[in-house]
Each structure stands twice: as C-alpha cells, then as structure tokens.
Amino acid sequence: MFDGPSVVAALEDCGVTHVVWIPDSDIGRWEPALRTATRLQLLRVCREGEAIALAAGLHLGGKRPLVLIQCTGLFEAGDSLRNIVHDLHLPLFFVIGVRSYYAYQRGASTDSCPVFTEPILRAWQLPYVLLDNRHSAADLAAAYRQAQAKNQAFAVLLAE
Amino acid sequence: MMSLHEALEILAQHRGQRIVIATMSAAGIWPSLSDKPLDFIYVPSAMGQGPSLAHGLALAQPERGVIIVNGDGCTLMNLGCLVTLAQHPANVYLLIIDNGLYEVTGGQPTPGAGRTDFAGLARAAGIGRVYSYDKVEAWRVGAAEALTGPGPVVVWLKVQGRLGQQTPKPPRPMAEQIQRLRQALGTE
C-alpha cells in the first residue's frame, strides 16, 4: 500500500529534489505529505506535458525531479515525453496513476484508461513496472534507484 | 514594426551571463548572434514547452537566470506555463516573438493573430513584470530594464512575419548542446 508519508520519505531517501505533479483522486491524498516535505519541493503545474518539460529543465540544471501524474495526463503529454526522453535523452522518472485499474480487472468498469496505458508506454518505448496494493513505497524507491543506476528514463504505474 | 533579427540583436546586447533558450524562428537566427555554451537551441523541441524547460532550469539554477525566446504560436500551445511561472517564481525572462504566423510551417496565421493580448494574458496569469514593444527603438531603450532584476518577466515583442522560412536546424547535435550547457553550469 502507498500513502503520502511513506512515499515522501522514500523519495527523500532516494534524493529526489522536486516532485512535479498534477494530482488525481488517489495520488491526490499524498498532497499534505508532499506539501510539507522538507527535503523535496512540490511543484504544481497546469498540464502534464508541461510537467515533463519543467522536470527536464530541473534535470539539466542538476536537480533530481520526479513527474507524478495520472494516465489521462500521460495521454496528453506524448509529444513532451517523446522529445525529452528520446530527443534529449534525459532519464526522467515518472509515477503514473492508472485510473480504474482494479475496477477494470474485476469487470466493474468500462473506463478505457487501463486498456491504453501500458500500450501507450510501450509505444513511447518507456520501460515501466506496474505496482499494485501488494507493493509499498520501498518498491517505488527500488524502481527509482534501479532507473538511476541505469541512467534511463523509467515509469512506475500505480494501480488505482 | 521591428524585424526578428533586430529584436534578437538587442537581446544579444543585454543577455549578460544568462542562459538563452531559442525556439522556432528565433532558433534559426540566434546562433549567428551568439553561440556560447549557455546558448541552447531547443531543436528538436516539444511543441510549446520551451518556457517550461526554461522554468525548470531557472528553478534549478536560481542565480543564473534563463531567457527563453518563444514564438506566439508556441506560447498559445502552453498558456498554462504563465500560471505556473507565477505560481513558482523564478528568474525566467520569457520573450514572446509575435509575428502572427506559424513561420516555420510556411506562414499560416496563428489563431488570434493581431488580436491576442499576450501582455494581458501574462498579467492575468499573475506575472508582475510585463513589457510590450512593437518598435525597434522602444525595445532598444526598454531592453535593459526589462531584462534586469528578478523574474519572472514576460516581454511581448511584435515583429514582422516572414514567409518562405525553413524549419530551423540546430548548430550541433542535441547531445553536444546538452553536454556544453551542463559543463558551463557545472552540473555534469
């Protein structure tokens, strides 16, 4: 399970300096912990493509940002992702909430978000791992550290 | 109305030690005016994302200051960046080059060409320091003030549109540009 305090603590331990985000109803619950974090800064942006470009600037400037968005925003942000990850080759780290994942799995939702999120990431050639309620902030931190060690862009999908 | 080249020549005189990011039409001219490690030709780019890239750089390098030369069409694609700039103030100097055209795609009019008040949009977003110039002499006189002091600053420059332009090419590969910039910033 993921909660704001444990996620923030894990990200701070990883050395993340900035979380660039647009919340959804799940990750939005992390807002108090992100807002009051002392070792990372929460940056609120207006659109997900903007989040990726802003994080790219932070990275070029020597910081260690993380992009925290929902899959709906990922769909909007394709051009930004393509440019930053594949033209500029910046190893940004993404945490992306997958709306309706559990409901779709049990046939209780026709939301198309779970249908398209993973194929979209594969199309953009962005490696990823899906974390669900069997995982914890420690798994998120492990994914971050592994991506940093490989100096590669990477996404964690969070089942919602 | 001033030409784009005139507008950029004046910028070159006042950029100081700040990073300059040039996009679209300006990207085709800027390397002939300045080609230092702190000059970043954002080609290929993500459409409309130059100001956000600049914003991140300025937040990471608060003492440095970042000038972003953006088009009117680019700005329209990411108007939210103005709100974000106001939300998280940084030493960003956003020059909006308004020629009313998508110049690099052959000169088709942008939506709202000649009607959109970019200065008004910036002020309404919460940017405190906003300047507008449509004559070269006014920009020459005003540039020192506009490009001095704390950001964020938005400068709306109305310039002559040009037809028949080619898509600009960067002076060197992106990887090399990034390496030069990082070396200059000491962030390698």
Coordinates of C-alpha atoms in Angstrom, one line a residue:
Chain A
M1 CA 0.0 0.0 0.0
F2 CA 1.1 3.5 -0.7
D3 CA 0.4 6.5 1.5
G4 CA 1.8 10.1 1.4
P5 CA 4.2 10.0 4.3
S6 CA 5.8 6.7 3.3
V7 CA 6.1 7.7 -0.3
V8 CA 7.6 11.1 0.6
A9 CA 10.1 9.5 3.0
A10 CA 11.1 7.0 0.3
L11 CA 11.6 9.7 -2.3
E12 CA 13.5 11.9 0.0
D13 CA 15.8 9.0 0.9
C14 CA 16.3 8.5 -2.9
G15 CA 17.5 12.1 -3.2
V16 CA 14.5 13.3 -5.2
T17 CA 14.6 17.1 -5.1
H18 CA 11.4 18.0 -6.8
V19 CA 8.0 16.4 -7.4
V20 CA 6.3 17.9 -10.5
W21 CA 2.7 16.9 -10.4
I22 CA -0.9 17.1 -11.3
P23 CA -2.9 15.1 -8.8
D24 CA -5.7 12.6 -9.3
S25 CA -8.1 11.4 -6.7
D26 CA -5.7 8.6 -5.5
I27 CA -2.3 10.3 -5.5
G28 CA -4.0 13.5 -4.5
R29 CA -4.2 12.1 -1.0
W30 CA -0.4 12.4 -0.8
E31 CA -0.7 16.2 -1.1
P32 CA -0.3 17.1 2.6
A33 CA 2.9 15.0 2.9
L34 CA 4.3 16.4 -0.4
R35 CA 3.4 20.0 0.6
T36 CA 5.1 19.7 3.9
A37 CA 8.1 17.7 2.8
T38 CA 11.4 19.3 3.9
R39 CA 13.8 17.7 1.5
L40 CA 11.9 17.9 -1.7
Q41 CA 9.8 20.6 -3.3
L42 CA 6.3 20.1 -4.7
L43 CA 5.8 21.9 -8.0
R44 CA 2.2 22.4 -9.2
V45 CA 1.8 22.7 -12.9
C46 CA -1.2 23.1 -15.2
R47 CA -0.7 20.3 -17.7
E48 CA 1.3 17.1 -17.9
G49 CA 3.3 18.0 -21.0
E50 CA 4.4 21.0 -19.1
A51 CA 5.3 18.8 -16.1
I52 CA 7.7 16.8 -18.2
A53 CA 9.4 19.8 -19.8
L54 CA 9.8 21.5 -16.4
A55 CA 11.3 18.4 -14.9
A56 CA 13.7 18.2 -17.9
G57 CA 14.9 21.8 -17.1
L58 CA 15.4 20.8 -13.5
H59 CA 17.4 17.8 -14.6
L60 CA 19.6 19.8 -16.9
G61 CA 20.1 22.2 -14.1
G62 CA 21.4 19.5 -11.8
K63 CA 18.4 18.5 -9.8
R64 CA 16.6 15.1 -9.4
P65 CA 13.0 15.6 -10.3
L66 CA 10.2 13.1 -10.5
V67 CA 7.0 13.5 -12.5
L68 CA 3.8 12.4 -10.7
I69 CA 0.7 12.4 -12.9
Q70 CA -2.3 10.3 -13.8
C71 CA -2.5 8.2 -17.0
T72 CA -5.0 10.6 -18.5
G73 CA -2.3 13.3 -18.4
L74 CA 0.2 10.9 -19.9
F75 CA -2.0 10.5 -22.9
E76 CA -2.0 14.3 -23.4
A77 CA 1.8 14.6 -22.8
G78 CA 3.1 12.3 -25.6
D79 CA 5.0 15.0 -27.5
S80 CA 6.7 16.2 -24.4
L81 CA 7.6 12.7 -23.4
R82 CA 8.9 11.8 -26.8
N83 CA 11.1 14.9 -27.0
I84 CA 12.5 14.8 -23.5
V85 CA 13.1 11.1 -23.3
H86 CA 14.1 10.3 -26.9
D87 CA 15.5 13.5 -28.3
L88 CA 17.1 15.0 -25.2
H89 CA 17.7 11.5 -23.7
L90 CA 17.0 12.7 -20.2
P91 CA 16.5 9.9 -17.7
L92 CA 13.3 11.3 -16.1
F93 CA 11.4 9.1 -13.7
F94 CA 7.6 9.0 -13.8
V95 CA 5.0 7.8 -11.4
I96 CA 1.7 7.4 -13.2
G97 CA -1.6 6.5 -11.6
V98 CA -3.7 4.1 -13.7
R99 CA -7.3 5.1 -13.2
S100 CA -9.8 2.3 -12.7
Y101 CA -7.2 -0.4 -12.8
Y102 CA -8.8 -2.6 -10.1
A103 CA -12.4 -1.9 -11.2
Y104 CA -11.5 -2.9 -14.8
Q105 CA -9.8 -6.1 -13.7
R106 CA -12.9 -7.2 -12.0
G107 CA -15.2 -6.2 -14.8
A108 CA -16.8 -3.4 -12.9
S109 CA -15.6 -0.5 -15.1
T110 CA -15.6 0.3 -18.8
D111 CA -13.1 3.1 -18.3
S112 CA -10.6 2.8 -21.2
C113 CA -7.7 4.1 -19.2
P114 CA -6.4 0.6 -18.2
V115 CA -6.8 -0.5 -21.8
F116 CA -4.4 2.1 -23.2
T117 CA -1.9 3.0 -20.5
E118 CA 0.5 0.1 -21.0
P119 CA 0.3 0.0 -24.8
I120 CA 1.0 3.7 -24.8
L121 CA 4.1 3.4 -22.7
R122 CA 5.3 0.6 -24.9
A123 CA 4.7 2.7 -28.0
W124 CA 6.7 5.5 -26.5
Q125 CA 9.4 3.0 -25.6
L126 CA 9.4 3.9 -22.0
P127 CA 10.2 1.0 -19.7
Y128 CA 7.9 0.6 -16.7
V129 CA 6.7 -1.6 -13.9
L130 CA 3.2 -1.9 -12.5
L131 CA 2.9 -1.6 -8.7
D132 CA -0.4 -2.5 -7.0
N133 CA -1.6 -2.9 -3.5
R134 CA 0.8 -5.7 -2.8
H135 CA 3.6 -3.2 -3.1
S136 CA 4.9 -0.4 -1.0
A137 CA 6.9 2.8 -1.1
A138 CA 10.0 0.7 -0.7
D139 CA 9.3 -0.9 -4.1
L140 CA 8.8 2.5 -5.6
A141 CA 12.2 3.6 -4.2
A142 CA 13.8 0.4 -5.5
A143 CA 12.5 1.1 -9.0
Y144 CA 13.8 4.7 -8.8
R145 CA 17.2 3.6 -7.7
Q146 CA 17.4 1.0 -10.4
A147 CA 16.5 3.5 -13.1
Q148 CA 19.0 6.0 -11.8
A149 CA 21.7 3.3 -11.7
K150 CA 21.0 2.6 -15.4
N151 CA 20.7 6.3 -16.2
Q152 CA 17.5 5.5 -18.0
A153 CA 14.0 7.0 -18.2
F154 CA 11.5 4.8 -16.4
A155 CA 7.9 4.8 -15.3
V156 CA 6.1 3.3 -12.3
L157 CA 2.5 2.6 -13.0
L158 CA 0.4 2.7 -9.8
A159 CA -2.8 0.7 -9.9
E160 CA -5.8 2.7 -8.8
Chain B
M1 CA 7.4 47.1 -36.5
M2 CA 10.8 45.5 -35.9
S3 CA 12.3 42.6 -37.6
L4 CA 13.1 39.4 -35.7
H5 CA 16.8 39.9 -36.4
E6 CA 16.7 43.4 -34.9
A7 CA 14.8 42.1 -31.9
L8 CA 17.4 39.4 -31.3
E9 CA 20.3 41.7 -31.8
I10 CA 19.1 43.8 -29.0
L11 CA 18.6 40.8 -26.8
A12 CA 22.2 39.7 -27.5
Q13 CA 23.4 43.0 -26.2
H14 CA 21.6 42.5 -22.9
R15 CA 21.6 38.8 -22.2
G16 CA 24.6 39.0 -19.8
Q17 CA 25.6 35.6 -18.4
R18 CA 22.2 34.2 -18.5
I19 CA 21.2 31.0 -20.4
V20 CA 19.4 31.7 -23.6
I21 CA 17.0 29.1 -25.0
A22 CA 15.8 29.8 -28.5
T23 CA 12.9 28.0 -30.2
M24 CA 11.3 28.0 -33.7
S25 CA 12.1 31.1 -35.8
A26 CA 14.5 32.5 -33.3
A27 CA 16.4 29.2 -33.3
G28 CA 17.4 29.9 -36.9
I29 CA 18.9 33.3 -36.2
W30 CA 20.3 33.1 -32.6
P31 CA 23.4 31.0 -33.4
S32 CA 24.6 33.8 -35.7
L33 CA 24.4 36.2 -32.9
S34 CA 25.7 34.1 -30.0
D35 CA 27.0 30.5 -29.9
K36 CA 28.3 30.1 -26.4
P37 CA 27.7 27.1 -24.1
L38 CA 24.9 28.9 -22.4
D39 CA 23.1 29.2 -25.7
F40 CA 20.6 26.4 -26.1
I41 CA 18.9 25.9 -29.4
Y42 CA 15.8 23.9 -28.5
V43 CA 15.5 22.0 -31.8
P44 CA 14.0 19.4 -31.9
S45 CA 11.6 20.6 -29.3
A46 CA 8.3 19.6 -27.7
M47 CA 5.7 21.9 -29.1
G48 CA 5.2 24.8 -26.7
Q49 CA 7.4 23.5 -24.0
G50 CA 10.3 25.9 -24.2
P51 CA 9.1 28.1 -21.4
S52 CA 8.6 25.1 -19.1
L53 CA 12.1 23.8 -19.9
A54 CA 13.4 27.3 -19.1
H55 CA 11.4 27.4 -15.9
G56 CA 12.9 24.1 -14.6
L57 CA 16.4 25.3 -15.4
A58 CA 15.8 28.6 -13.6
L59 CA 14.4 26.8 -10.5
A60 CA 17.5 24.6 -10.5
Q61 CA 19.9 27.5 -11.1
P62 CA 18.3 30.4 -9.3
E63 CA 21.2 32.7 -9.5
R64 CA 21.7 32.2 -13.2
G65 CA 18.6 33.4 -14.9
V66 CA 17.1 31.9 -18.1
I67 CA 15.9 33.8 -21.2
I68 CA 13.5 31.9 -23.3
V69 CA 12.8 33.2 -26.8
N70 CA 9.4 31.7 -27.8
G71 CA 7.0 32.2 -30.6
D72 CA 3.4 33.3 -30.4
G73 CA 2.2 30.0 -31.7
C74 CA 4.4 28.1 -29.2
T75 CA 3.1 30.3 -26.4
L76 CA -0.5 29.6 -27.4
M77 CA 0.2 25.8 -27.1
N78 CA 1.2 26.1 -23.5
L79 CA -0.6 29.1 -22.0
G80 CA -0.7 27.3 -18.6
C81 CA 3.0 27.9 -18.3
L82 CA 2.3 31.5 -17.5
V83 CA 0.2 30.5 -14.5
T84 CA 2.9 28.0 -13.4
L85 CA 5.5 30.7 -13.7
A86 CA 3.5 33.0 -11.4
Q87 CA 2.9 30.1 -9.0
H88 CA 6.6 29.2 -8.7
P89 CA 8.5 32.5 -9.4
A90 CA 12.0 32.1 -10.9
N91 CA 14.3 34.2 -12.9
V92 CA 12.7 33.4 -16.2
Y93 CA 12.6 36.1 -18.9
L94 CA 10.0 34.9 -21.5
L95 CA 10.2 36.8 -24.8
I96 CA 7.1 36.2 -26.9
I97 CA 8.0 36.8 -30.5
D98 CA 4.7 37.7 -32.0
N99 CA 4.6 37.6 -35.8
G100 CA 1.1 36.3 -36.1
L101 CA 2.3 33.3 -38.0
Y102 CA 3.4 29.8 -37.8
E103 CA 6.5 30.8 -39.6
V104 CA 8.4 27.6 -39.7
T105 CA 5.5 25.7 -41.3
G106 CA 5.1 28.2 -44.2
G107 CA 3.5 31.2 -42.6
Q108 CA -0.1 30.2 -41.8
P109 CA -1.8 32.6 -39.4
T110 CA -1.9 31.7 -35.7
P111 CA -5.3 31.7 -34.0
G112 CA -6.0 35.2 -32.7
A113 CA -3.3 36.7 -34.8
G114 CA -3.3 40.5 -34.3
R115 CA -5.9 40.2 -31.6
T116 CA -4.4 38.2 -28.8
D117 CA -3.1 40.4 -26.0
F118 CA -0.1 38.4 -24.7
A119 CA 0.7 41.1 -22.2
G120 CA -2.8 40.9 -20.8
L121 CA -2.6 37.1 -20.7
A122 CA 0.6 37.3 -18.7
R123 CA -0.7 39.9 -16.3
A124 CA -3.9 37.9 -15.8
A125 CA -1.9 34.8 -15.0
G126 CA -0.2 36.7 -12.2
I127 CA 3.1 37.8 -13.8
G128 CA 4.0 41.1 -12.3
R129 CA 6.7 42.3 -14.7
V130 CA 5.3 42.5 -18.2
Y131 CA 6.6 44.6 -21.1
S132 CA 5.4 45.2 -24.7
Y133 CA 7.3 46.6 -27.6
D134 CA 6.4 46.9 -31.3
K135 CA 9.1 49.3 -32.4
V136 CA 12.8 48.6 -32.5
E137 CA 13.7 51.9 -30.9
A138 CA 11.4 51.3 -28.0
W139 CA 12.8 47.8 -27.5
R140 CA 16.3 49.1 -27.7
V141 CA 15.5 51.6 -24.9
G142 CA 13.5 49.3 -22.8
A143 CA 15.5 46.1 -23.0
A144 CA 17.9 47.0 -20.2
E145 CA 15.1 47.5 -17.8
A146 CA 13.0 44.5 -18.9
L147 CA 16.0 42.1 -18.7
T148 CA 17.3 43.3 -15.4
G149 CA 16.0 42.5 -12.0
P150 CA 14.1 39.5 -10.7
G151 CA 11.9 37.3 -12.8
P152 CA 9.5 36.1 -13.9
V153 CA 9.4 38.7 -16.7
V154 CA 7.3 38.5 -19.9
V155 CA 8.3 40.6 -22.9
W156 CA 5.9 40.7 -25.8
L157 CA 7.7 41.7 -29.0
K158 CA 5.7 42.3 -32.1
V159 CA 7.8 41.6 -35.1
Q160 CA 7.4 41.4 -38.9
G161 CA 6.3 38.0 -40.1
R162 CA 8.4 36.3 -42.7
L163 CA 7.2 33.9 -45.4
G164 CA 9.1 31.1 -47.0
Q165 CA 11.2 30.2 -44.0
Q166 CA 12.6 26.8 -43.5
T167 CA 12.4 24.7 -40.3
P168 CA 15.5 25.8 -38.3
K169 CA 18.3 23.4 -37.7
P170 CA 20.4 23.3 -34.5
P171 CA 24.1 24.2 -34.9
R172 CA 25.1 20.9 -33.3
P173 CA 23.6 17.7 -32.2
M174 CA 21.3 17.9 -29.1
A175 CA 23.6 15.6 -27.1
E176 CA 26.5 18.0 -27.7
Q177 CA 24.4 21.0 -26.8
I178 CA 23.4 19.4 -23.5
Q179 CA 27.0 18.5 -22.7
R180 CA 28.1 22.1 -23.4
L181 CA 25.4 23.5 -21.3
R182 CA 26.0 21.1 -18.4
Q183 CA 29.7 21.8 -18.5
A184 CA 29.0 25.5 -18.3
L185 CA 26.6 25.1 -15.4
G186 CA 28.8 22.6 -13.6
T187 CA 26.1 20.0 -13.5
E188 CA 27.7 17.2 -15.3

